[in-house]
Coordinates of C-alpha atoms in Angstrom, one line a residue:
X1 CA 14.2 -5.9 37.8
X2 CA 15.0 -9.1 36.1
X3 CA 18.3 -9.0 34.2
X4 CA 16.7 -11.2 31.4
X5 CA 14.4 -8.2 30.7
X6 CA 17.5 -6.0 30.2
X7 CA 19.0 -8.6 27.8
X8 CA 15.9 -8.9 25.7
X9 CA 15.4 -5.2 25.3
X10 CA 19.1 -4.9 24.3
X11 CA 18.6 -7.7 21.8
X12 CA 15.5 -6.0 20.4
X13 CA 17.5 -2.8 19.9
X14 CA 20.6 -4.4 18.5
X15 CA 19.0 -6.9 16.0
X16 CA 17.9 -4.5 13.3
X17 CA 21.2 -2.6 13.7
X18 CA 23.2 -5.8 13.1
X19 CA 21.0 -6.6 10.0
X20 CA 21.7 -3.1 8.6
X21 CA 25.4 -3.2 9.5
X22 CA 26.0 -6.5 7.7
X23 CA 23.5 -5.7 4.9
X24 CA 21.4 -8.9 5.6
X25 CA 18.4 -7.7 3.6
X26 CA 17.0 -11.1 2.8
X27 CA 16.2 -12.0 6.4
X28 CA 13.0 -10.4 7.9
X29 CA 13.5 -8.7 11.2
X30 CA 11.0 -11.0 13.0
X31 CA 13.0 -14.1 11.9
X32 CA 16.2 -12.5 13.0
X33 CA 14.7 -11.8 16.4
X34 CA 13.7 -15.4 16.8
X35 CA 17.2 -16.5 15.8
X36 CA 18.7 -14.0 18.4
X37 CA 16.3 -15.5 21.0
X38 CA 17.5 -19.0 20.1
X39 CA 21.1 -17.8 20.8
X40 CA 20.2 -16.2 24.1
X41 CA 17.9 -19.0 25.3
X42 CA 17.9 -22.7 26.0
X43 CA 19.5 -23.7 22.7
X44 CA 22.8 -21.9 23.1
X45 CA 23.9 -19.4 25.8
X46 CA 20.9 -20.0 28.2
X47 CA 21.2 -16.5 29.7
X48 CA 17.6 -15.4 29.3
X49 CA 14.9 -17.0 31.3
X50 CA 11.2 -16.6 31.1
X51 CA 9.7 -14.6 34.0
X52 CA 6.3 -13.1 34.7
X53 CA 7.2 -9.7 33.2
X54 CA 8.7 -11.2 30.0
X55 CA 5.7 -13.6 29.7
X56 CA 3.2 -10.7 29.9
X57 CA 5.2 -8.6 27.5
X58 CA 5.4 -11.5 25.0
X59 CA 1.6 -12.1 25.3
X60 CA 0.8 -8.4 24.7
X61 CA 3.3 -8.5 21.8
X62 CA 1.4 -11.2 19.9
X63 CA -1.9 -9.5 20.6
X64 CA -0.6 -6.2 19.2
X65 CA 0.9 -8.1 16.3
X66 CA -2.5 -9.6 15.4
X67 CA -4.1 -6.2 15.9
X68 CA -1.7 -4.5 13.5
X69 CA -2.1 -7.4 11.0
X70 CA -5.9 -6.7 11.0
X71 CA -5.1 -3.1 10.3
X72 CA -3.0 -4.1 7.3
X73 CA -6.1 -5.2 5.3
X74 CA -7.0 -2.8 2.5
X75 CA -10.8 -3.3 2.3
X76 CA -11.0 -1.2 -0.9
X77 CA -9.5 -4.3 -2.7
X78 CA -12.6 -6.3 -1.9
X79 CA -15.0 -3.7 -3.4
X80 CA -16.5 -4.7 -6.7
X81 CA -15.6 -2.1 -9.3
X82 CA -18.6 -0.2 -10.6
X83 CA -16.9 -0.2 -14.0
X84 CA -16.1 2.7 -16.2
X85 CA -18.8 5.4 -16.1
X86 CA -17.6 7.9 -18.7
X87 CA -17.0 7.3 -22.4
X88 CA -13.2 7.9 -21.9
X89 CA -13.1 5.4 -19.1
X90 CA -15.0 2.8 -21.1
X91 CA -12.7 3.3 -24.0
X92 CA -9.6 2.8 -21.8
X93 CA -11.2 -0.3 -20.2
X94 CA -11.9 -1.8 -23.6
X95 CA -8.3 -1.2 -24.6
X96 CA -6.6 -2.5 -21.5
X97 CA -6.5 -6.2 -20.2
X98 CA -8.5 -6.7 -17.0
X99 CA -6.7 -8.3 -14.1
X100 CA -8.8 -9.2 -11.1
X101 CA -6.5 -9.5 -8.0
X102 CA -9.5 -10.7 -5.9
X103 CA -10.4 -13.5 -8.3
X104 CA -6.8 -14.5 -8.7
X105 CA -6.2 -14.5 -4.9
X106 CA -9.5 -16.4 -4.1
X107 CA -8.8 -19.0 -6.8
X108 CA -5.2 -19.5 -5.6
X109 CA -6.2 -19.8 -2.0
X110 CA -8.9 -22.4 -2.7
X111 CA -6.3 -24.5 -4.4
X112 CA -3.9 -24.0 -1.5
X113 CA -6.6 -25.0 1.0
X114 CA -7.4 -28.2 -0.8
X115 CA -3.7 -29.1 -1.1
X116 CA -3.2 -28.4 2.7
X117 CA -6.0 -30.9 3.5
X118 CA -4.5 -33.5 1.2
X119 CA -1.0 -33.0 2.8
X120 CA -2.5 -33.3 6.3
X121 CA -4.2 -36.6 5.3
X122 CA -0.9 -37.8 4.0
X123 CA 0.8 -37.0 7.3
X124 CA -2.0 -38.8 9.2
X125 CA -1.9 -41.9 7.1
X126 CA 1.9 -42.2 7.3
X127 CA 1.7 -41.7 11.1
X128 CA 4.1 -38.7 11.0
X129 CA 1.4 -36.3 12.5
X130 CA -2.0 -37.6 13.4
X131 CA -4.0 -34.3 13.9
X132 CA -5.5 -33.6 10.5
X133 CA -7.2 -30.4 11.6
X134 CA -4.2 -28.7 13.2
X135 CA -1.9 -29.7 10.3
X136 CA -4.4 -28.3 7.8
X137 CA -4.5 -25.0 9.6
X138 CA -0.7 -24.7 9.8
X139 CA -0.2 -25.6 6.2
X140 CA -2.8 -23.0 5.2
X141 CA -1.1 -20.1 7.0
X142 CA 0.7 -17.2 5.3
X143 CA 2.7 -14.5 7.1
X144 CA 0.9 -11.3 6.1
X145 CA 3.4 -9.0 7.7
X146 CA 6.4 -10.5 6.0
X147 CA 4.6 -10.7 2.6
X148 CA 3.7 -7.0 2.9
X149 CA 7.2 -5.9 3.7
X150 CA 8.6 -7.9 0.7
X151 CA 6.0 -6.5 -1.7
X152 CA 6.7 -3.0 -0.5
X153 CA 10.5 -3.4 -0.9
X154 CA 9.9 -4.6 -4.5
X155 CA 7.5 -1.7 -5.2
X156 CA 4.6 -4.1 -6.0
X157 CA 2.0 -3.2 -3.4
X158 CA -0.3 -1.3 -5.8
X159 CA 0.3 -3.4 -8.9
X160 CA -2.3 -6.1 -9.8
X161 CA 0.3 -8.8 -9.1
X162 CA 1.2 -7.4 -5.7
X163 CA -2.5 -6.9 -4.8
X164 CA -3.2 -10.5 -5.7
X165 CA -0.4 -11.8 -3.5
X166 CA -1.5 -9.4 -0.7
X167 CA -5.1 -10.7 -0.8
X168 CA -3.8 -14.3 -0.8
X169 CA -1.8 -13.4 2.3
X170 CA -4.9 -11.8 3.9
X171 CA -6.9 -15.0 3.3
X172 CA -3.9 -17.0 4.6
X173 CA -4.2 -15.1 7.9
X174 CA -8.0 -14.6 8.3
X175 CA -9.2 -18.1 7.3
X176 CA -6.8 -20.1 9.5
X177 CA -7.5 -17.6 12.3
X178 CA -11.2 -18.4 12.2
X179 CA -10.5 -22.2 11.8
X180 CA -8.1 -22.1 14.8
X181 CA -10.9 -20.6 16.9
X182 CA -13.3 -23.4 15.9
X183 CA -10.7 -26.0 16.3
X184 CA -9.7 -25.0 19.8
X185 CA -13.4 -24.8 20.9
X186 CA -14.0 -28.3 19.6
X187 CA -10.8 -29.7 21.2
X188 CA -11.5 -28.0 24.5
X189 CA -15.0 -29.5 24.5
X190 CA -16.8 -26.3 24.0
X191 CA -18.2 -27.2 20.6
X192 CA -21.8 -26.6 21.6
X193 CA -21.0 -23.0 22.5
X194 CA -19.3 -22.1 19.2
X195 CA -22.3 -19.9 18.3
X196 CA -21.2 -17.7 21.2
X197 CA -18.3 -16.6 19.0
X198 CA -20.8 -14.6 17.0
X199 CA -21.2 -12.3 20.1
X200 CA -17.6 -11.2 19.5
X201 CA -18.5 -9.9 16.0
X202 CA -21.7 -8.3 17.4
X203 CA -19.6 -6.4 19.9
X204 CA -17.1 -5.5 17.2
X205 CA -19.9 -4.1 15.1
X206 CA -21.3 -2.1 18.1
X207 CA -17.8 -0.6 18.7
X208 CA -17.5 0.4 15.1
X209 CA -21.0 2.0 15.1
X210 CA -20.3 3.8 18.4
X211 CA -16.9 5.3 17.3
X212 CA -17.6 5.6 13.6
X213 CA -17.4 9.4 13.7
X214 CA -14.6 9.6 16.2
X215 CA -11.9 10.8 13.9
X216 CA -14.1 13.5 12.4
X217 CA -13.9 15.5 15.6
X218 CA -10.7 14.0 17.0
X219 CA -8.4 16.9 16.0
X220 CA -10.6 19.4 17.9
X221 CA -10.4 17.6 21.3
X222 CA -7.0 15.8 21.2
X223 CA -4.0 17.0 23.1
X224 CA -0.4 15.9 23.2
X225 CA -1.0 14.8 26.8
X226 CA -4.1 12.7 26.0
X227 CA -3.3 10.9 22.7
X228 CA -7.0 9.9 22.5
X229 CA -6.6 7.9 19.3
X230 CA -4.0 5.6 20.9
X231 CA -6.2 5.3 24.0
X232 CA -9.2 4.3 21.8
X233 CA -7.0 1.7 20.0
X234 CA -5.9 0.1 23.3
X235 CA -9.5 0.1 24.6
X236 CA -10.8 -1.7 21.4
X237 CA -8.0 -4.3 21.7
X238 CA -8.6 -5.0 25.4
X239 CA -12.3 -5.0 25.0
X240 CA -12.4 -7.5 22.1
X241 CA -9.6 -9.7 23.6
X242 CA -11.6 -9.9 26.8
X243 CA -14.8 -10.7 24.9
X244 CA -13.1 -13.3 22.8
X245 CA -11.9 -15.1 25.9
X246 CA -15.3 -14.9 27.5
X247 CA -17.1 -16.5 24.6
X248 CA -14.5 -19.3 24.2
X249 CA -12.6 -17.9 21.3
X250 CA -8.8 -17.4 21.1
X251 CA -7.5 -14.0 22.3
X252 CA -5.6 -13.5 19.1
X253 CA -8.9 -13.6 17.2
X254 CA -10.2 -10.8 19.4
X255 CA -7.0 -8.8 18.7
X256 CA -7.3 -9.4 15.0
X257 CA -10.9 -8.3 14.9
X258 CA -10.0 -5.2 16.9
X259 CA -7.5 -4.3 14.2
X260 CA -10.2 -4.7 11.5
X261 CA -12.6 -2.5 13.5
X262 CA -10.0 0.2 14.0
X263 CA -9.0 0.1 10.3
X264 CA -12.6 0.6 9.4
X265 CA -12.8 3.7 11.6
X266 CA -10.3 5.2 9.1
X267 CA -7.6 6.5 11.5
X268 CA -5.2 9.2 10.4
X269 CA -1.9 8.0 8.9
X270 CA -0.1 9.5 11.9
X271 CA -2.2 7.3 14.2
X272 CA -1.3 4.2 12.3
X273 CA 2.4 5.2 12.4
X274 CA 2.4 5.7 16.2
X275 CA 0.6 2.3 16.7
X276 CA 3.3 0.8 14.6
X277 CA 5.9 2.4 16.8
X278 CA 4.4 1.0 19.9
X279 CA 4.0 -2.4 18.4
X280 CA 7.2 -3.0 16.4
X281 CA 9.3 -0.6 18.5
X282 CA 8.3 -2.0 21.9
X283 CA 6.1 -5.1 22.5
X284 CA 6.3 -7.2 19.3
X285 CA 10.0 -7.9 19.5
X286 CA 9.4 -9.4 23.0
X287 CA 7.1 -12.0 21.4
X288 CA 9.6 -13.0 18.6
X289 CA 12.7 -13.1 20.9
X290 CA 10.9 -15.0 23.6
X291 CA 9.7 -17.5 21.0
X292 CA 13.3 -18.3 20.2
X293 CA 14.3 -18.3 23.9
X294 CA 11.8 -21.0 24.7
X295 CA 13.1 -23.3 21.9
X296 CA 15.4 -26.1 22.9
X297 CA 16.9 -27.1 19.6
X298 CA 19.6 -29.5 20.9
X299 CA 16.8 -31.4 22.7
X300 CA 14.7 -31.4 19.5
X301 CA 17.6 -32.6 17.4
X302 CA 18.1 -35.6 19.6
X303 CA 14.8 -37.0 18.4
X304 CA 15.1 -38.9 15.0
X305 CA 11.4 -38.2 14.4
X306 CA 11.9 -34.4 14.7
X307 CA 14.9 -34.6 12.3
X308 CA 12.6 -36.1 9.8
X309 CA 9.7 -33.8 10.5
X310 CA 11.6 -30.5 9.9
X311 CA 12.3 -31.0 6.2
X312 CA 8.9 -32.7 5.7
X313 CA 7.0 -29.8 7.3
X314 CA 9.0 -27.3 5.3
X315 CA 8.1 -29.2 2.1
X316 CA 4.4 -29.2 3.2
X317 CA 4.4 -25.4 3.8
X318 CA 5.8 -24.9 0.3
X319 CA 3.8 -27.6 -1.6
X320 CA 0.6 -26.4 -0.1
X321 CA 1.0 -23.1 -1.9
X322 CA 2.4 -24.3 -5.2
X323 CA -1.0 -25.2 -6.8
X324 CA -1.7 -21.4 -6.4
X325 CA 0.4 -21.2 -9.5
X326 CA -2.5 -22.5 -11.6
X327 CA -4.7 -19.7 -10.6
X328 CA -2.1 -17.0 -10.8
X329 CA -0.9 -18.2 -14.2
X330 CA -4.2 -17.0 -15.7
X331 CA -3.3 -13.4 -15.0
X332 CA 0.5 -13.2 -14.8
X333 CA 3.5 -14.7 -16.5
X334 CA 4.6 -18.3 -15.6
X335 CA 7.7 -17.1 -13.7
X336 CA 5.9 -14.5 -11.8
X337 CA 3.1 -16.9 -10.9
X338 CA 5.6 -19.3 -9.6
X339 CA 7.4 -16.6 -7.7
X340 CA 4.1 -15.5 -6.1
X341 CA 3.4 -19.1 -5.0
X342 CA 6.8 -19.3 -3.3
X343 CA 6.3 -15.9 -1.6
X344 CA 2.9 -17.1 -0.3
X345 CA 4.6 -20.1 1.3
X346 CA 6.3 -17.7 3.7
X347 CA 4.8 -18.4 7.1
X348 CA 5.8 -17.7 10.7
X349 CA 3.5 -15.3 12.5
X350 CA 0.3 -17.3 12.7
X351 CA 2.3 -20.5 13.0
X352 CA 3.7 -19.2 16.3
X353 CA 0.2 -18.2 17.5
X354 CA -1.3 -21.5 16.5
X355 CA 1.4 -23.5 18.1
X356 CA 1.0 -21.5 21.3
X357 CA -2.7 -22.5 21.4
X358 CA -1.9 -26.1 20.4
X359 CA 0.6 -26.4 23.3
X360 CA -2.0 -25.0 25.7
X361 CA -4.5 -27.6 24.5
X362 CA -1.8 -30.3 24.7
X363 CA -2.4 -31.6 21.2
X364 CA 1.3 -31.3 20.1
X365 CA 4.5 -32.4 21.7
X366 CA 7.4 -30.1 22.2
X367 CA 9.3 -31.9 19.4
X368 CA 6.4 -31.5 17.0
X369 CA 5.9 -27.9 17.8
X370 CA 9.6 -27.2 17.4
X371 CA 9.7 -29.0 14.1
X372 CA 6.7 -26.9 12.8
X373 CA 8.4 -23.7 14.0
X374 CA 11.9 -24.4 12.6
X375 CA 10.3 -25.4 9.2
X376 CA 8.4 -22.1 9.3
X377 CA 11.7 -20.3 9.9
X378 CA 13.2 -22.0 6.9
X379 CA 10.3 -20.7 4.7
X380 CA 11.1 -17.1 5.8
X381 CA 14.7 -17.5 4.7
X382 CA 14.3 -19.6 1.5
X383 CA 11.0 -18.4 0.1
X384 CA 12.0 -14.7 -0.2
X385 CA 15.2 -15.9 -2.0
X386 CA 13.3 -17.9 -4.5
X387 CA 10.8 -15.0 -5.0
X388 CA 13.6 -12.5 -5.7
X389 CA 15.3 -15.0 -8.0
X390 CA 12.2 -15.7 -10.1
X391 CA 10.2 -12.5 -10.2
X392 CA 10.6 -10.4 -13.3
X393 CA 8.8 -7.1 -13.8
X394 CA 6.6 -7.1 -16.9
X395 CA 8.4 -5.2 -19.7
X396 CA 6.5 -1.9 -20.0
X397 CA 7.5 1.3 -21.6
X398 CA 7.4 4.6 -19.6
X399 CA 3.9 5.9 -20.0
X400 CA 3.9 9.5 -21.4
X401 CA 1.3 11.9 -20.3
X402 CA -1.0 12.8 -23.2
X403 CA -1.6 16.6 -23.7
X404 CA -4.0 17.8 -26.3
X405 CA -4.4 21.5 -27.2
X406 CA -7.5 22.9 -28.7
X407 CA -6.4 25.9 -30.9
X408 CA -3.2 26.3 -32.8
X409 CA -1.7 29.7 -32.3
X410 CA 1.5 31.3 -31.2
X411 CA 0.9 30.7 -27.5
X412 CA -0.3 27.1 -27.7
X413 CA 2.4 26.1 -30.2
X414 CA 5.1 27.7 -28.0
X415 CA 3.8 25.9 -24.9
X416 CA 3.7 22.6 -26.8
X417 CA 7.2 22.9 -28.0
X418 CA 8.6 23.5 -24.5
X419 CA 7.0 20.4 -23.0
X420 CA 9.5 17.6 -22.7
X421 CA 9.1 14.9 -25.3
X422 CA 10.4 12.4 -22.8
X423 CA 7.3 13.0 -20.6
X424 CA 4.6 14.3 -22.8
X425 CA 2.8 13.2 -26.0
X426 CA 1.5 16.4 -27.5
X427 CA -1.2 17.0 -30.2
X428 CA -2.9 20.2 -31.3
X429 CA -6.3 20.6 -33.0
X430 CA -7.4 23.6 -35.0
X431 CA -10.3 24.5 -37.2
X432 CA -8.3 27.2 -39.0
X433 CA -6.8 26.2 -42.4
X434 CA -4.5 29.2 -42.2
X435 CA -3.1 28.2 -38.7
X436 CA -2.9 24.6 -39.8
X437 CA -0.7 25.5 -42.8
X438 CA 1.4 27.9 -40.6
X439 CA 2.2 25.5 -37.7
X440 CA 1.9 22.0 -39.2
X441 CA 5.6 21.9 -39.8
X442 CA 6.4 22.9 -36.2
X443 CA 4.2 20.5 -34.2
X444 CA 1.7 17.6 -34.5
X445 CA -1.3 19.7 -35.6
X446 CA -4.7 18.2 -36.7
X447 CA -7.2 20.1 -38.8
X448 CA -10.9 19.8 -37.8
X449 CA -13.8 20.7 -40.0
X450 CA -15.7 22.1 -37.1
X451 CA -14.9 22.9 -33.5
X452 CA -17.7 21.3 -31.5
X453 CA -18.2 18.4 -29.1
X454 CA -19.1 15.7 -31.7
X455 CA -16.1 16.5 -33.9
X456 CA -13.7 16.7 -30.9
X457 CA -14.9 13.2 -29.8
X458 CA -14.7 11.7 -33.3
X459 CA -11.2 13.1 -33.8
X460 CA -9.9 11.7 -30.5
X461 CA -9.2 15.2 -29.1
X462 CA -10.8 14.2 -25.8
X463 CA -8.9 11.0 -25.5
X464 CA -6.1 12.6 -23.4
X465 CA -4.8 13.0 -19.9
X466 CA -4.7 16.8 -20.1
X467 CA -6.8 19.0 -22.4
X468 CA -5.7 22.6 -22.8
X469 CA -8.3 24.9 -24.4
X470 CA -6.5 27.8 -25.9
X471 CA -8.8 28.7 -28.8
X472 CA -9.2 32.4 -29.6
X473 CA -13.0 32.0 -29.3
X474 CA -13.6 31.9 -25.5
X475 CA -17.1 30.5 -25.9
X476 CA -15.7 27.5 -27.7
X477 CA -13.3 27.0 -24.9
X478 CA -16.0 27.1 -22.3
X479 CA -18.4 24.7 -24.1
X480 CA -15.7 22.2 -25.0
X481 CA -14.4 22.3 -21.4
X482 CA -17.8 21.3 -20.0
X483 CA -18.1 18.6 -22.7
X484 CA -14.6 17.3 -22.0
X485 CA -15.3 16.9 -18.3
X486 CA -18.5 15.1 -19.1
X487 CA -16.6 12.8 -21.4
X488 CA -14.2 12.0 -18.6
X489 CA -11.0 13.9 -19.2
X490 CA -9.1 14.1 -15.9
X491 CA -7.6 17.6 -16.3
X492 CA -9.1 20.3 -18.3
X493 CA -7.5 23.8 -18.6
X494 CA -9.5 26.5 -20.3
X495 CA -8.8 30.1 -21.4
X496 CA -11.8 32.3 -20.4
X497 CA -11.7 35.8 -21.7
X498 CA -15.3 36.9 -22.0
X499 CA -15.4 40.7 -22.1
X500 CA -18.7 40.7 -20.2
X501 CA -17.6 40.5 -16.6
X502 CA -20.9 39.0 -15.5
X503 CA -20.9 36.2 -18.0
X504 CA -17.2 35.6 -17.4
X505 CA -17.9 35.3 -13.6
X506 CA -20.7 32.9 -14.2
X507 CA -18.5 30.7 -16.5
X508 CA -15.6 30.7 -13.9
X509 CA -18.1 29.7 -11.2
X510 CA -19.3 26.8 -13.3
X511 CA -15.8 25.7 -14.2
X512 CA -14.9 25.6 -10.5
X513 CA -18.0 23.5 -9.8
X514 CA -16.9 21.0 -12.6
X515 CA -13.3 20.9 -11.5
X516 CA -12.0 22.8 -14.6
X517 CA -8.9 24.9 -14.3
X518 CA -9.1 28.2 -16.1
X519 CA -7.0 31.3 -16.8
X520 CA -7.4 34.7 -18.3
X521 CA -4.7 36.0 -20.7
X522 CA -5.1 39.5 -19.3
X523 CA -4.8 38.4 -15.7
X524 CA -1.9 36.2 -16.5
X525 CA 0.1 39.1 -18.1
X526 CA -0.8 41.5 -15.2
X527 CA 0.1 38.9 -12.6
X528 CA 3.4 38.2 -14.4
X529 CA 4.3 41.9 -14.6
X530 CA 3.4 42.5 -10.9
X531 CA 5.6 39.5 -9.9
X532 CA 8.5 40.8 -12.0
X533 CA 8.3 44.1 -10.2
X534 CA 7.8 42.7 -6.7
X535 CA 10.1 39.6 -7.1
X536 CA 12.6 40.0 -9.9
X537 CA 13.8 36.5 -9.6
X538 CA 10.4 35.0 -10.3
X539 CA 10.8 35.3 -14.1
X540 CA 14.1 33.3 -13.9
X541 CA 12.5 30.6 -11.8
X542 CA 9.6 30.2 -14.1
X543 CA 11.4 30.3 -17.5
X544 CA 15.0 29.4 -17.5
X545 CA 18.0 27.4 -16.3
X546 CA 18.5 25.2 -13.3
X547 CA 16.3 27.4 -11.1
X548 CA 13.1 26.4 -12.9
X549 CA 10.3 25.1 -10.8
X550 CA 8.9 21.6 -11.5
X551 CA 5.9 19.6 -10.2
X552 CA 5.4 15.9 -9.8
X553 CA 2.8 13.6 -8.3
X554 CA 3.9 10.8 -6.0
X555 CA 2.7 7.5 -7.4
X556 CA 5.4 5.2 -6.1
X557 CA 4.2 3.2 -3.1
X558 CA 7.8 2.6 -2.0
X559 CA 8.0 6.2 -0.8
X560 CA 4.6 6.3 0.9
X561 CA 5.2 7.4 4.5
X562 CA 8.9 8.2 3.9
X563 CA 10.3 11.3 5.5
X564 CA 11.6 13.9 3.1
X565 CA 15.1 13.9 4.4
X566 CA 15.4 10.2 3.5
X567 CA 14.8 10.7 -0.2
X568 CA 17.9 9.5 -2.1
X569 CA 18.3 12.8 -4.0
X570 CA 17.1 15.3 -1.4
X571 CA 20.6 17.0 -1.2
X572 CA 20.4 17.9 -4.9
X573 CA 16.9 19.4 -5.1
X574 CA 14.9 22.0 -3.2
X575 CA 11.3 21.2 -2.3
X576 CA 9.3 24.4 -2.1
X577 CA 5.8 23.2 -1.4
X578 CA 3.7 20.1 -1.1
X579 CA 0.0 20.1 -2.1
X580 CA -2.1 17.4 -0.5
X581 CA -5.8 17.2 -1.0
X582 CA -5.7 20.8 -2.5
X583 CA -4.1 22.1 0.7
X584 CA -0.6 23.6 0.8
X585 CA 2.0 22.1 3.2
X586 CA 5.2 23.8 4.2
X587 CA 7.8 21.0 3.8
X588 CA 10.3 20.1 6.5
X589 CA 12.9 17.3 6.7
X590 CA 10.5 15.2 8.9
X591 CA 7.5 15.7 6.7
X592 CA 6.2 12.3 5.5
X593 CA 5.3 11.8 1.8
X594 CA 1.9 10.4 1.0
X595 CA 0.7 8.8 -2.3
X596 CA -1.0 11.5 -4.4
X597 CA 1.1 14.4 -3.1
X598 CA 1.9 17.1 -5.6
X599 CA 5.5 18.2 -4.9
X600 CA 6.9 21.5 -6.3
X601 CA 10.6 21.5 -6.4
X602 CA 13.6 23.0 -8.2
X603 CA 16.8 21.3 -9.4
X604 CA 19.1 20.7 -12.4
X605 CA 17.4 19.7 -15.7
X606 CA 19.5 16.6 -15.8
X607 CA 18.2 15.4 -12.4
X608 CA 14.6 16.2 -13.0
X609 CA 14.0 13.2 -15.2
X610 CA 15.5 10.9 -12.6
X611 CA 13.5 12.4 -9.8
X612 CA 10.2 12.2 -11.7
X613 CA 10.9 8.7 -12.9
X614 CA 11.5 7.6 -9.3
X615 CA 8.6 9.2 -7.6
X616 CA 6.0 9.1 -10.4
X617 CA 6.6 5.5 -11.1
X618 CA 3.2 3.8 -11.3
X619 CA 3.1 0.6 -9.3
X620 CA 0.4 -1.0 -11.3

């Protein structure tokens, strides 16, 4: 076996460890791998040489990188919102400013494209680089993988700002990819057969249709020794890469389309994670390291033209994206719009792929290719620094959960008083003058003339996140619960105590159908007494001290996919259960968190606020 292969695998293993050891967080791993390749290759030590095995590994690495880039696209961002359908949703929509990430991204990328064309013309006129088409494609590119990692690190992926920059990066990878395919076909003299590229998309559509229901029965047939989901992914990649080459397109376009197809099949998160492991843990580092190995920087720097081109190409990468500021400024602050423009100027992945194609077509010299690549490396170092320096989160207060109680009595008042004022904004509504007089001094109680749907809506009782119906009249609770759900209240909790078991059963069935949570005061008391007899510690857990149970919902995208044992405060809390899609999961250290998970845990009261603030932080 070639010793160069041993050195490259060692470099792939050591590079992220070195970054972690010396806390070099500003440098993306892919850029660091290229730098390591430069050190090991022609530019410095010259101890790694390209052989057939390394060449194949590098090729498969870039194909898998393009495949995983295609899988990064969140197609839900392209769906046109149907708009608010319920009165509550309409009211919220009218109160909150509308930010369209898609419009911001498209507007910004159109400006960047026009600027890229102008810059390419400038290089052509000055004689610095004559190929207008290739220069335009290179200046248009954005490194989707690096942008995603930076947005995730800054907890911005699900905020409108992060979504806009993400979509900009998606366009900065998809559009140049398509243009590169057209460009290479024309340069290679296959322009008349460009229409054949449509066959690639027809085959992609066929594969999607053929395997559309694959993951619905996957779990019933899969075995640890078969890994059918991974086999399907490899088949889709090989099939579309082969088809792309047959119709005259670039193989990287076939791999990228394969990623889109597989994403649309809606694979399980575990499948995506294992594909990431194969890609970023095995093949993709070969591509980045070997890119650095092939660079001969000393030879490049002997050319005066190259020395001039490196800073000029770097400026072109940045200047091409700066006009995006004008579109982003319509939706975001000036500093953040500028920060987003600088982040979008980060480019390396598609630049590498484009230069590989350009060198095969012999339309760039080694000096020009090296200048483009080194300029791209500079964007990956400088642009993230500028972004982190300029970006400022919009000043927003911690949003409290609104809880409205219908009925003011000893139970509802006591429950309202025990809810933390740091997390909940509580109001109570009653139609009893006596109860209003009794409890008005103890809580925020509102007196209603009647307790019906119209009065509840007019008073704002339904304008809440959680509605608790604890009125002594169980029929009022039932009718208002249905009305609240129709109005659009997300969570409705109703007390149902109809003495007629048949009617009560019918009401419970309807509540379950409408997604209304319900309880019976009698069943609650009986259940509590039984629990106290069978498990004496239950009362202490539910009511007092540091042993109390708490529940939170994971909203913070930063922790999506993170294993439980990696949580920063895991040693100080005990996670009892995770509820995901209404199913209970027994947690283990290796259990991965998902957005929307409901986590039941216990811990000190002082720590609870910190835990909830961290995991429930809304990235929007």
